[in-house]
PDB file of C-alpha atoms and ligand atoms in Angstrom:
ATOM      1  CA  MET A  22     -23.797  44.047 -31.635  1.00  0.00           C
ATOM      2  CA  SER A  23     -22.081  45.767 -34.601  1.00  0.00           C
ATOM      3  CA  VAL A  24     -24.157  47.380 -37.375  1.00  0.00           C
ATOM      4  CA  GLY A  25     -22.782  44.858 -39.866  1.00  0.00           C
ATOM      5  CA  LYS A  26     -23.926  41.984 -37.706  1.00  0.00           C
ATOM      6  CA  ARG A  27     -27.349  43.499 -37.221  1.00  0.00           C
ATOM      7  CA  ASP A  28     -27.699  43.873 -40.981  1.00  0.00           C
ATOM      8  CA  SER A  29     -26.768  40.252 -41.631  1.00  0.00           C
ATOM      9  CA  GLY A  30     -29.297  39.205 -38.963  1.00  0.00           C
ATOM     10  CA  LYS A  31     -31.917  41.214 -40.831  1.00  0.00           C
ATOM     11  CA  ASP A  32     -30.933  39.510 -44.075  1.00  0.00           C
ATOM     12  CA  VAL A  33     -31.396  36.076 -42.531  1.00  0.00           C
ATOM     13  CA  GLN A  34     -34.785  37.109 -41.127  1.00  0.00           C
ATOM     14  CA  CYS A  35     -35.729  38.492 -44.535  1.00  0.00           C
ATOM     15  CA  GLN A  36     -34.683  35.304 -46.349  1.00  0.00           C
ATOM     16  CA  MET A  37     -36.754  33.262 -43.895  1.00  0.00           C
ATOM     17  CA  GLU A  38     -39.789  35.459 -44.486  1.00  0.00           C
ATOM     18  CA  GLN A  39     -39.359  35.154 -48.273  1.00  0.00           C
ATOM     19  CA  LYS A  40     -39.171  31.375 -47.970  1.00  0.00           C
ATOM     20  CA  LYS A  41     -42.354  31.411 -45.904  1.00  0.00           C
ATOM     21  CA  ASP A  42     -44.089  33.697 -48.397  1.00  0.00           C
ATOM     22  CA  LYS A  43     -43.092  31.425 -51.259  1.00  0.00           C
ATOM     23  CA  ARG A  44     -44.972  28.524 -49.685  1.00  0.00           C
ATOM     24  CA  GLU A  45     -47.395  27.188 -52.197  1.00  0.00           C
ATOM     25  CA  LYS A  46     -49.571  24.839 -50.165  1.00  0.00           C
ATOM     26  CA  LYS A  47     -51.341  24.631 -46.849  1.00  0.00           C
ATOM     27  CA  CYS A  48     -49.690  22.116 -44.527  1.00  0.00           C
ATOM     28  CA  THR A  49     -51.492  20.147 -41.837  1.00  0.00           C
ATOM     29  CA  ALA A  50     -49.752  17.875 -39.347  1.00  0.00           C
ATOM     30  CA  ILE A  51     -51.667  14.852 -38.085  1.00  0.00           C
ATOM     31  CA  VAL A  52     -50.081  13.872 -34.771  1.00  0.00           C
ATOM     32  CA  LEU A  53     -50.898  10.330 -33.691  1.00  0.00           C
ATOM     33  CA  ALA A  54     -51.270   9.708 -29.988  1.00  0.00           C
ATOM     34  CA  ALA A  55     -53.976   7.056 -29.754  1.00  0.00           C
ATOM     35  CA  GLY A  56     -51.721   4.040 -29.241  1.00  0.00           C
ATOM     36  CA  SER A  57     -51.821   1.824 -26.177  1.00  0.00           C
ATOM     37  CA  GLY A  58     -48.054   1.487 -25.771  1.00  0.00           C
ATOM     38  CA  SER A  59     -48.146  -2.253 -25.053  1.00  0.00           C
ATOM     39  CA  ARG A  60     -44.405  -2.706 -25.713  1.00  0.00           C
ATOM     40  CA  MET A  61     -43.583   0.041 -23.224  1.00  0.00           C
ATOM     41  CA  GLY A  62     -45.609  -1.755 -20.588  1.00  0.00           C
ATOM     42  CA  THR A  63     -46.294   1.273 -18.374  1.00  0.00           C
ATOM     43  CA  ALA A  64     -49.618   2.085 -16.685  1.00  0.00           C
ATOM     44  CA  ILE A  65     -49.643   5.506 -18.376  1.00  0.00           C
ATOM     45  CA  GLN A  66     -49.428   5.414 -22.191  1.00  0.00           C
ATOM     46  CA  LYS A  67     -45.923   6.293 -23.363  1.00  0.00           C
ATOM     47  CA  GLN A  68     -46.980   9.485 -25.160  1.00  0.00           C
ATOM     48  CA  TYR A  69     -47.998  10.974 -21.780  1.00  0.00           C
ATOM     49  CA  LEU A  70     -44.976   9.796 -19.780  1.00  0.00           C
ATOM     50  CA  GLU A  71     -42.727  12.514 -18.442  1.00  0.00           C
ATOM     51  CA  LEU A  72     -39.567  13.133 -20.450  1.00  0.00           C
ATOM     52  CA  GLU A  73     -37.254  15.708 -18.873  1.00  0.00           C
ATOM     53  CA  GLY A  74     -40.169  17.541 -17.258  1.00  0.00           C
ATOM     54  CA  LYS A  75     -42.654  17.490 -20.147  1.00  0.00           C
ATOM     55  CA  PRO A  76     -44.932  14.818 -21.637  1.00  0.00           C
ATOM     56  CA  VAL A  77     -43.382  12.894 -24.560  1.00  0.00           C
ATOM     57  CA  LEU A  78     -46.154  14.249 -26.792  1.00  0.00           C
ATOM     58  CA  TYR A  79     -45.192  17.846 -25.992  1.00  0.00           C
ATOM     59  CA  TYR A  80     -41.949  17.708 -27.966  1.00  0.00           C
ATOM     60  CA  CYS A  81     -43.256  17.092 -31.487  1.00  0.00           C
ATOM     61  CA  LEU A  82     -46.231  19.409 -30.936  1.00  0.00           C
ATOM     62  CA  HIS A  83     -43.765  22.140 -29.961  1.00  0.00           C
ATOM     63  CA  VAL A  84     -41.777  21.625 -33.198  1.00  0.00           C
ATOM     64  CA  PHE A  85     -44.922  21.789 -35.358  1.00  0.00           C
ATOM     65  CA  GLN A  86     -46.262  24.773 -33.402  1.00  0.00           C
ATOM     66  CA  GLU A  87     -43.027  26.661 -34.051  1.00  0.00           C
ATOM     67  CA  SER A  88     -42.561  25.452 -37.642  1.00  0.00           C
ATOM     68  CA  ARG A  89     -42.859  27.988 -40.425  1.00  0.00           C
ATOM     69  CA  TYR A  90     -44.190  25.212 -42.657  1.00  0.00           C
ATOM     70  CA  ILE A  91     -47.032  23.859 -40.542  1.00  0.00           C
ATOM     71  CA  ASP A  92     -50.309  25.780 -40.540  1.00  0.00           C
ATOM     72  CA  GLU A  93     -52.572  23.464 -38.549  1.00  0.00           C
ATOM     73  CA  ILE A  94     -52.341  20.411 -36.335  1.00  0.00           C
ATOM     74  CA  VAL A  95     -54.913  17.622 -35.974  1.00  0.00           C
ATOM     75  CA  LEU A  96     -54.216  15.673 -32.801  1.00  0.00           C
ATOM     76  CA  VAL A  97     -55.492  12.074 -32.678  1.00  0.00           C
ATOM     77  CA  THR A  98     -55.799  10.579 -29.198  1.00  0.00           C
ATOM     78  CA  GLY A  99     -57.755   7.902 -27.357  1.00  0.00           C
ATOM     79  CA  GLU A 100     -61.411   8.828 -26.795  1.00  0.00           C
ATOM     80  CA  ARG A 101     -60.836   9.039 -23.025  1.00  0.00           C
ATOM     81  CA  GLU A 102     -57.769  11.261 -23.343  1.00  0.00           C
ATOM     82  CA  ILE A 103     -59.350  14.046 -25.407  1.00  0.00           C
ATOM     83  CA  ASP A 104     -60.126  16.296 -22.408  1.00  0.00           C
ATOM     84  CA  TYR A 105     -56.746  15.637 -20.822  1.00  0.00           C
ATOM     85  CA  CYS A 106     -54.967  16.532 -24.063  1.00  0.00           C
ATOM     86  CA  ARG A 107     -57.004  19.690 -24.536  1.00  0.00           C
ATOM     87  CA  GLU A 108     -56.424  20.984 -21.008  1.00  0.00           C
ATOM     88  CA  LYS A 109     -53.060  19.616 -19.969  1.00  0.00           C
ATOM     89  CA  ILE A 110     -51.203  19.703 -23.240  1.00  0.00           C
ATOM     90  CA  VAL A 111     -52.797  21.935 -25.876  1.00  0.00           C
ATOM     91  CA  GLN A 112     -54.013  24.727 -23.550  1.00  0.00           C
ATOM     92  CA  GLN A 113     -51.236  24.415 -21.005  1.00  0.00           C
ATOM     93  CA  TYR A 114     -48.464  24.841 -23.567  1.00  0.00           C
ATOM     94  CA  GLY A 115     -50.362  27.255 -25.838  1.00  0.00           C
ATOM     95  CA  PHE A 116     -50.413  25.005 -28.923  1.00  0.00           C
ATOM     96  CA  ASP A 117     -52.908  27.143 -30.797  1.00  0.00           C
ATOM     97  CA  LYS A 118     -52.213  25.506 -34.161  1.00  0.00           C
ATOM     98  CA  VAL A 119     -54.131  22.466 -32.855  1.00  0.00           C
ATOM     99  CA  VAL A 120     -57.491  22.897 -34.575  1.00  0.00           C
ATOM    100  CA  GLN A 121     -58.980  19.460 -33.799  1.00  0.00           C
ATOM    101  CA  ILE A 122     -58.508  16.786 -31.174  1.00  0.00           C
ATOM    102  CA  VAL A 123     -60.168  13.611 -32.417  1.00  0.00           C
ATOM    103  CA  ALA A 124     -60.494  10.020 -31.279  1.00  0.00           C
ATOM    104  CA  GLY A 125     -58.315   7.458 -33.040  1.00  0.00           C
ATOM    105  CA  GLY A 126     -58.943   3.791 -33.787  1.00  0.00           C
ATOM    106  CA  LYS A 127     -57.676   0.409 -32.659  1.00  0.00           C
ATOM    107  CA  GLU A 128     -54.785   0.281 -35.128  1.00  0.00           C
ATOM    108  CA  ARG A 129     -52.446   3.068 -36.230  1.00  0.00           C
ATOM    109  CA  TYR A 130     -53.853   3.111 -39.763  1.00  0.00           C
ATOM    110  CA  GLU A 131     -57.372   3.592 -38.354  1.00  0.00           C
ATOM    111  CA  SER A 132     -56.167   6.567 -36.332  1.00  0.00           C
ATOM    112  CA  VAL A 133     -54.636   8.074 -39.471  1.00  0.00           C
ATOM    113  CA  TYR A 134     -57.889   7.505 -41.357  1.00  0.00           C
ATOM    114  CA  HIS A 135     -59.850   9.346 -38.624  1.00  0.00           C
ATOM    115  CA  GLY A 136     -57.359  12.209 -38.656  1.00  0.00           C
ATOM    116  CA  LEU A 137     -57.498  12.563 -42.430  1.00  0.00           C
ATOM    117  CA  LYS A 138     -61.210  13.402 -42.233  1.00  0.00           C
ATOM    118  CA  TYR A 139     -60.231  16.749 -40.712  1.00  0.00           C
ATOM    119  CA  VAL A 140     -57.612  17.655 -43.289  1.00  0.00           C
ATOM    120  CA  GLU A 141     -58.410  19.932 -46.190  1.00  0.00           C
ATOM    121  CA  ASP A 142     -56.488  19.770 -49.443  1.00  0.00           C
ATOM    122  CA  GLY A 143     -52.838  20.695 -49.445  1.00  0.00           C
ATOM    123  CA  ILE A 144     -50.050  18.749 -47.801  1.00  0.00           C
ATOM    124  CA  VAL A 145     -50.337  16.439 -44.828  1.00  0.00           C
ATOM    125  CA  PHE A 146     -47.501  15.526 -42.458  1.00  0.00           C
ATOM    126  CA  ILE A 147     -48.395  12.312 -40.607  1.00  0.00           C
ATOM    127  CA  HIS A 148     -46.307  11.994 -37.460  1.00  0.00           C
ATOM    128  CA  ASP A 149     -46.056   9.609 -34.495  1.00  0.00           C
ATOM    129  CA  GLY A 150     -46.662  11.465 -31.241  1.00  0.00           C
ATOM    130  CA  ALA A 151     -44.125   9.040 -29.784  1.00  0.00           C
ATOM    131  CA  ARG A 152     -41.294  10.547 -31.910  1.00  0.00           C
ATOM    132  CA  PRO A 153     -40.088  13.604 -30.014  1.00  0.00           C
ATOM    133  CA  PHE A 154     -37.080  14.461 -32.208  1.00  0.00           C
ATOM    134  CA  VAL A 155     -38.587  15.649 -35.470  1.00  0.00           C
ATOM    135  CA  ASP A 156     -37.017  19.040 -36.249  1.00  0.00           C
ATOM    136  CA  GLU A 157     -37.528  22.016 -38.533  1.00  0.00           C
ATOM    137  CA  GLU A 158     -34.789  20.995 -40.994  1.00  0.00           C
ATOM    138  CA  MET A 159     -36.472  17.623 -41.462  1.00  0.00           C
ATOM    139  CA  VAL A 160     -39.837  19.321 -41.982  1.00  0.00           C
ATOM    140  CA  GLU A 161     -38.229  21.579 -44.582  1.00  0.00           C
ATOM    141  CA  ARG A 162     -36.575  18.683 -46.455  1.00  0.00           C
ATOM    142  CA  ALA A 163     -39.862  16.805 -46.524  1.00  0.00           C
ATOM    143  CA  TYR A 164     -41.807  19.879 -47.624  1.00  0.00           C
ATOM    144  CA  GLU A 165     -39.478  20.539 -50.545  1.00  0.00           C
ATOM    145  CA  CYS A 166     -39.560  16.886 -51.557  1.00  0.00           C
ATOM    146  CA  VAL A 167     -43.335  16.520 -51.402  1.00  0.00           C
ATOM    147  CA  LEU A 168     -43.807  19.507 -53.697  1.00  0.00           C
ATOM    148  CA  ARG A 169     -41.890  17.556 -56.352  1.00  0.00           C
ATOM    149  CA  ASP A 170     -42.905  13.969 -55.581  1.00  0.00           C
ATOM    150  CA  GLN A 171     -46.315  14.215 -53.827  1.00  0.00           C
ATOM    151  CA  ALA A 172     -45.247  11.447 -51.445  1.00  0.00           C
ATOM    152  CA  CYS A 173     -42.213  11.102 -49.213  1.00  0.00           C
ATOM    153  CA  VAL A 174     -41.163   9.635 -45.898  1.00  0.00           C
ATOM    154  CA  VAL A 175     -38.233  10.493 -43.701  1.00  0.00           C
ATOM    155  CA  GLY A 176     -35.866   7.732 -42.729  1.00  0.00           C
ATOM    156  CA  MET A 177     -32.197   6.765 -42.548  1.00  0.00           C
ATOM    157  CA  PRO A 178     -30.052   4.123 -44.234  1.00  0.00           C
ATOM    158  CA  VAL A 179     -29.652   1.140 -41.879  1.00  0.00           C
ATOM    159  CA  LYS A 180     -26.356   0.817 -40.033  1.00  0.00           C
ATOM    160  CA  ASP A 181     -26.547  -2.940 -39.475  1.00  0.00           C
ATOM    161  CA  THR A 182     -26.622  -5.816 -41.918  1.00  0.00           C
ATOM    162  CA  ILE A 183     -30.204  -6.965 -42.346  1.00  0.00           C
ATOM    163  CA  LYS A 184     -31.348 -10.590 -42.664  1.00  0.00           C
ATOM    164  CA  ILE A 185     -34.671 -11.785 -44.010  1.00  0.00           C
ATOM    165  CA  ALA A 186     -35.699 -14.866 -42.035  1.00  0.00           C
ATOM    166  CA  ASP A 187     -38.064 -17.732 -42.807  1.00  0.00           C
ATOM    167  CA  GLN A 188     -40.732 -18.990 -40.382  1.00  0.00           C
ATOM    168  CA  ASN A 189     -38.134 -21.177 -38.644  1.00  0.00           C
ATOM    169  CA  GLN A 190     -35.811 -18.252 -38.035  1.00  0.00           C
ATOM    170  CA  TYR A 191     -33.210 -19.283 -40.618  1.00  0.00           C
ATOM    171  CA  ALA A 192     -31.628 -16.446 -42.560  1.00  0.00           C
ATOM    172  CA  VAL A 193     -32.763 -16.747 -46.152  1.00  0.00           C
ATOM    173  CA  GLN A 194     -31.636 -13.449 -47.641  1.00  0.00           C
ATOM    174  CA  THR A 195     -29.216 -10.609 -47.001  1.00  0.00           C
ATOM    175  CA  PRO A 196     -30.328  -7.515 -48.903  1.00  0.00           C
ATOM    176  CA  ASP A 197     -27.666  -5.057 -50.047  1.00  0.00           C
ATOM    177  CA  ARG A 198     -27.841  -2.552 -47.235  1.00  0.00           C
ATOM    178  CA  ALA A 199     -27.044   0.323 -49.558  1.00  0.00           C
ATOM    179  CA  TYR A 200     -30.726   0.033 -50.479  1.00  0.00           C
ATOM    180  CA  VAL A 201     -32.201  -0.613 -47.037  1.00  0.00           C
ATOM    181  CA  TRP A 202     -33.610   2.248 -45.019  1.00  0.00           C
ATOM    182  CA  GLN A 203     -35.417   2.332 -41.711  1.00  0.00           C
ATOM    183  CA  VAL A 204     -38.350   4.641 -42.019  1.00  0.00           C
ATOM    184  CA  GLN A 205     -39.495   7.196 -39.515  1.00  0.00           C
ATOM    185  CA  THR A 206     -42.095   9.919 -39.445  1.00  0.00           C
ATOM    186  CA  PRO A 207     -43.168  12.472 -40.605  1.00  0.00           C
ATOM    187  CA  GLN A 208     -44.536  10.761 -43.691  1.00  0.00           C
ATOM    188  CA  VAL A 209     -45.670  13.510 -45.996  1.00  0.00           C
ATOM    189  CA  PHE A 210     -48.178  13.473 -48.829  1.00  0.00           C
ATOM    190  CA  ASP A 211     -50.406  15.426 -51.077  1.00  0.00           C
ATOM    191  CA  ALA A 212     -53.651  15.265 -49.076  1.00  0.00           C
ATOM    192  CA  LYS A 213     -55.809  14.094 -52.003  1.00  0.00           C
ATOM    193  CA  LEU A 214     -53.394  11.267 -52.816  1.00  0.00           C
ATOM    194  CA  VAL A 215     -53.130   9.920 -49.277  1.00  0.00           C
ATOM    195  CA  ARG A 216     -56.862  10.273 -48.639  1.00  0.00           C
ATOM    196  CA  ALA A 217     -57.649   8.252 -51.762  1.00  0.00           C
ATOM    197  CA  ALA A 218     -55.125   5.610 -50.667  1.00  0.00           C
ATOM    198  CA  TYR A 219     -56.685   5.341 -47.215  1.00  0.00           C
ATOM    199  CA  GLU A 220     -60.236   5.141 -48.647  1.00  0.00           C
ATOM    200  CA  LYS A 221     -59.070   2.202 -50.755  1.00  0.00           C
ATOM    201  CA  LEU A 222     -57.333   0.595 -47.795  1.00  0.00           C
ATOM    202  CA  ILE A 223     -60.463   0.716 -45.648  1.00  0.00           C
ATOM    203  CA  GLN A 224     -62.575  -0.709 -48.481  1.00  0.00           C
ATOM    204  CA  SER A 225     -60.037  -3.478 -49.091  1.00  0.00           C
ATOM    205  CA  GLY A 226     -60.076  -4.685 -45.487  1.00  0.00           C
ATOM    206  CA  TRP A 227     -56.279  -5.164 -45.578  1.00  0.00           C
ATOM    207  CA  GLU A 228     -55.023  -4.881 -41.985  1.00  0.00           C
ATOM    208  CA  LYS A 229     -51.258  -5.087 -42.211  1.00  0.00           C
ATOM    209  CA  ALA A 230     -50.352  -1.472 -42.902  1.00  0.00           C
ATOM    210  CA  THR A 231     -47.787  -0.314 -40.350  1.00  0.00           C
ATOM    211  CA  ASP A 232     -46.911   2.946 -42.044  1.00  0.00           C
ATOM    212  CA  ASP A 233     -48.483   5.407 -44.437  1.00  0.00           C
ATOM    213  CA  ALA A 234     -45.992   4.910 -47.245  1.00  0.00           C
ATOM    214  CA  MET A 235     -47.067   1.280 -47.408  1.00  0.00           C
ATOM    215  CA  VAL A 236     -50.682   2.363 -47.881  1.00  0.00           C
ATOM    216  CA  VAL A 237     -49.776   4.719 -50.723  1.00  0.00           C
ATOM    217  CA  GLU A 238     -47.433   2.160 -52.347  1.00  0.00           C
ATOM    218  CA  ARG A 239     -50.009  -0.635 -52.317  1.00  0.00           C
ATOM    219  CA  MET A 240     -53.199   1.262 -52.895  1.00  0.00           C
ATOM    220  CA  THR A 241     -52.057   3.727 -55.549  1.00  0.00           C
ATOM    221  CA  GLU A 242     -48.671   2.530 -56.835  1.00  0.00           C
ATOM    222  CA  HIS A 243     -47.536   6.142 -56.571  1.00  0.00           C
ATOM    223  CA  PRO A 244     -43.767   6.115 -55.813  1.00  0.00           C
ATOM    224  CA  VAL A 245     -42.747   7.262 -52.360  1.00  0.00           C
ATOM    225  CA  LYS A 246     -39.458   9.118 -52.097  1.00  0.00           C
ATOM    226  CA  LEU A 247     -37.131   8.648 -49.105  1.00  0.00           C
ATOM    227  CA  VAL A 248     -35.798  11.796 -47.433  1.00  0.00           C
ATOM    228  CA  PHE A 249     -33.125  11.973 -44.741  1.00  0.00           C
ATOM    229  CA  GLY A 250     -34.528  12.127 -41.225  1.00  0.00           C
ATOM    230  CA  SER A 251     -31.976  11.664 -38.462  1.00  0.00           C
ATOM    231  CA  TYR A 252     -30.602   8.853 -36.347  1.00  0.00           C
ATOM    232  CA  GLU A 253     -31.936  10.732 -33.325  1.00  0.00           C
ATOM    233  CA  ASN A 254     -35.489  10.706 -34.639  1.00  0.00           C
ATOM    234  CA  ILE A 255     -36.325   7.607 -32.616  1.00  0.00           C
ATOM    235  CA  LYS A 256     -39.743   6.316 -31.676  1.00  0.00           C
ATOM    236  CA  ILE A 257     -40.301   5.739 -27.988  1.00  0.00           C
ATOM    237  CA  THR A 258     -41.287   2.091 -28.099  1.00  0.00           C
ATOM    238  CA  THR A 259     -39.619   0.240 -25.202  1.00  0.00           C
ATOM    239  CA  PRO A 260     -38.285   1.510 -21.839  1.00  0.00           C
ATOM    240  CA  GLU A 261     -34.669   2.000 -22.977  1.00  0.00           C
ATOM    241  CA  ASP A 262     -35.878   4.422 -25.675  1.00  0.00           C
ATOM    242  CA  LEU A 263     -37.096   6.764 -22.948  1.00  0.00           C
ATOM    243  CA  GLU A 264     -33.656   6.736 -21.333  1.00  0.00           C
ATOM    244  CA  ILE A 265     -31.977   7.460 -24.661  1.00  0.00           C
ATOM    245  CA  ALA A 266     -34.453  10.266 -25.355  1.00  0.00           C
ATOM    246  CA  GLY A 267     -33.657  11.808 -21.959  1.00  0.00           C
ATOM    247  CA  LEU A 268     -29.980  11.757 -22.858  1.00  0.00           C
ATOM    248  CA  PHE A 269     -30.603  13.504 -26.200  1.00  0.00           C
ATOM    249  CA  ILE A 270     -32.599  16.266 -24.500  1.00  0.00           C
ATOM    250  CA  ARG A 271     -30.066  16.807 -21.714  1.00  0.00           C
ATOM    251  CA  ARG A 272     -27.263  16.958 -24.279  1.00  0.00           C
ATOM    252  CA  ARG A 273     -29.146  19.600 -26.277  1.00  0.00           C
ATOM    253  CA  ARG A 274     -29.705  21.681 -23.145  1.00  0.00           C
ATOM    254  CA  ALA A 275     -26.084  21.435 -21.982  1.00  0.00           C
TER     255      ALA A 275
HETATM  256  N1  LIG B   3     -54.238   2.695 -32.722  1.00  0.00           N
HETATM  257  C1  LIG B   3     -53.159   3.479 -32.731  1.00  0.00           C
HETATM  258  C2  LIG B   3     -51.859   2.920 -32.616  1.00  0.00           C
HETATM  259  C3  LIG B   3     -50.780   3.783 -32.610  1.00  0.00           C
HETATM  260  N2  LIG B   3     -50.975   5.117 -32.685  1.00  0.00           N
HETATM  261  C4  LIG B   3     -49.842   6.025 -32.603  1.00  0.00           C
HETATM  262  O1  LIG B   3     -48.913   5.711 -33.625  1.00  0.00           O
HETATM  263  C5  LIG B   3     -47.590   5.923 -33.177  1.00  0.00           C
HETATM  264  C6  LIG B   3     -46.702   4.711 -33.452  1.00  0.00           C
HETATM  265  O2  LIG B   3     -47.261   3.565 -32.902  1.00  0.00           O
HETATM  266  P1  LIG B   3     -46.577   2.600 -31.841  1.00  0.00           P
HETATM  267  O3  LIG B   3     -45.273   3.013 -31.420  1.00  0.00           O
HETATM  268  O4  LIG B   3     -46.746   1.225 -32.311  1.00  0.00           O
HETATM  269  O5  LIG B   3     -47.512   2.892 -30.601  1.00  0.00           O
HETATM  270  P2  LIG B   3     -48.393   1.966 -29.741  1.00  0.00           P
HETATM  271  O6  LIG B   3     -49.429   1.291 -30.571  1.00  0.00           O
HETATM  272  O7  LIG B   3     -48.843   2.877 -28.677  1.00  0.00           O
HETATM  273  O8  LIG B   3     -47.360   0.915 -29.126  1.00  0.00           O
HETATM  274  P3  LIG B   3     -47.428  -0.671 -29.103  1.00  0.00           P
HETATM  275  O9  LIG B   3     -47.406  -1.111 -30.544  1.00  0.00           O
HETATM  276  O10 LIG B   3     -46.210  -1.050 -28.341  1.00  0.00           O
HETATM  277  O11 LIG B   3     -48.711  -1.041 -28.402  1.00  0.00           O
HETATM  278  C7  LIG B   3     -47.667   6.286 -31.689  1.00  0.00           C
HETATM  279  O12 LIG B   3     -47.466   7.670 -31.550  1.00  0.00           O
HETATM  280  C8  LIG B   3     -49.057   5.881 -31.305  1.00  0.00           C
HETATM  281  O13 LIG B   3     -49.642   6.656 -30.264  1.00  0.00           O
HETATM  282  C9  LIG B   3     -52.250   5.652 -32.815  1.00  0.00           C
HETATM  283  O14 LIG B   3     -52.419   6.861 -32.891  1.00  0.00           O
HETATM  284  N3  LIG B   3     -53.321   4.800 -32.841  1.00  0.00           N
HETATM  285  C1  LIG B   4     -44.727   4.612 -38.897  1.00  0.00           C
HETATM  286  C2  LIG B   4     -43.543   4.044 -38.179  1.00  0.00           C
HETATM  287  O1  LIG B   4     -43.177   4.846 -37.100  1.00  0.00           O
HETATM  288  C3  LIG B   4     -42.368   4.019 -39.132  1.00  0.00           C
HETATM  289  O2  LIG B   4     -41.273   3.457 -38.509  1.00  0.00           O
HETATM  290  C4  LIG B   4     -43.796   2.658 -37.690  1.00  0.00           C
HETATM  291  O3  LIG B   4     -43.982   1.806 -38.774  1.00  0.00           O
HETATM  292  C5  LIG B   4     -44.922   2.555 -36.725  1.00  0.00           C
HETATM  293  O4  LIG B   4     -45.078   1.186 -36.466  1.00  0.00           O
HETATM  294  P1  LIG B   4     -45.504   0.571 -35.109  1.00  0.00           P
HETATM  295  O5  LIG B   4     -45.664  -0.875 -35.368  1.00  0.00           O
HETATM  296  O6  LIG B   4     -46.794   1.243 -34.835  1.00  0.00           O
HETATM  297  O7  LIG B   4     -44.411   0.838 -34.147  1.00  0.00           O
END
């Protein structure tokens, strides 16, 4: 390697360190892995299925473990999977940023609520353990956005035309797709804001929250900013998603 090249490598390293040093807030990732995976229909829950030699859950934990933004990880699993996760995932792959492994609830929002109890103030990244393709650039975009807006979610503009249907499955509306996004995770918030929203949600008894942005929107009216995720940041939900995920990983390795 030439001296010039080595110097520019040093510069890049130095810039990265400065960026890290400039970080203003502690960041905790809550990784959700307490779902039953009913739509996947496999005997083993989808987050533990093998994907190119590693459990699905491994991939996002690896990204957060390596991230220069994430300080700690709270892993939320089923009560019966806590020991398995500790031994076969956290210890086996050396994920030492995992500071808690806690039992989740029946619904996703209950699992988030349990996880939030272990988060101190700062910033919280709430992420589906069934989304293996979060990456460092996405984490960075979300981090920069949350510093300004206190609440943001990653997602992508939809590619298809969307129809709103009535109960009889007749199309009743076609929203302008320039304003329609499909949201993903991580969903990233100021910890105090999202904790207050979840406290209110639990008190309200409302049971229809399918993502965290919805909880913040309804319970606090605080605006939630949309940040670009990626079209690869899929959630493993049904069997074909696992095949697609395998393809993405093999392509990256090639
Ligand atoms: N009670 C729940 C439900 C879901 N999740 C997690 O939230 C993410 C997104 O949920 P989803 O894909 O709906 O997972 P499942 O509930 O497992 O799947 P299904 O709805 O098909 O049963 C997953 O990482 C899942 O493990 C969770 O931690 N606790
Ligand atoms: C949070 C989420 O992944 C955003 O797309 C999604 O809403 C989870 O919903 P699910 O019903 O648990 O799949």
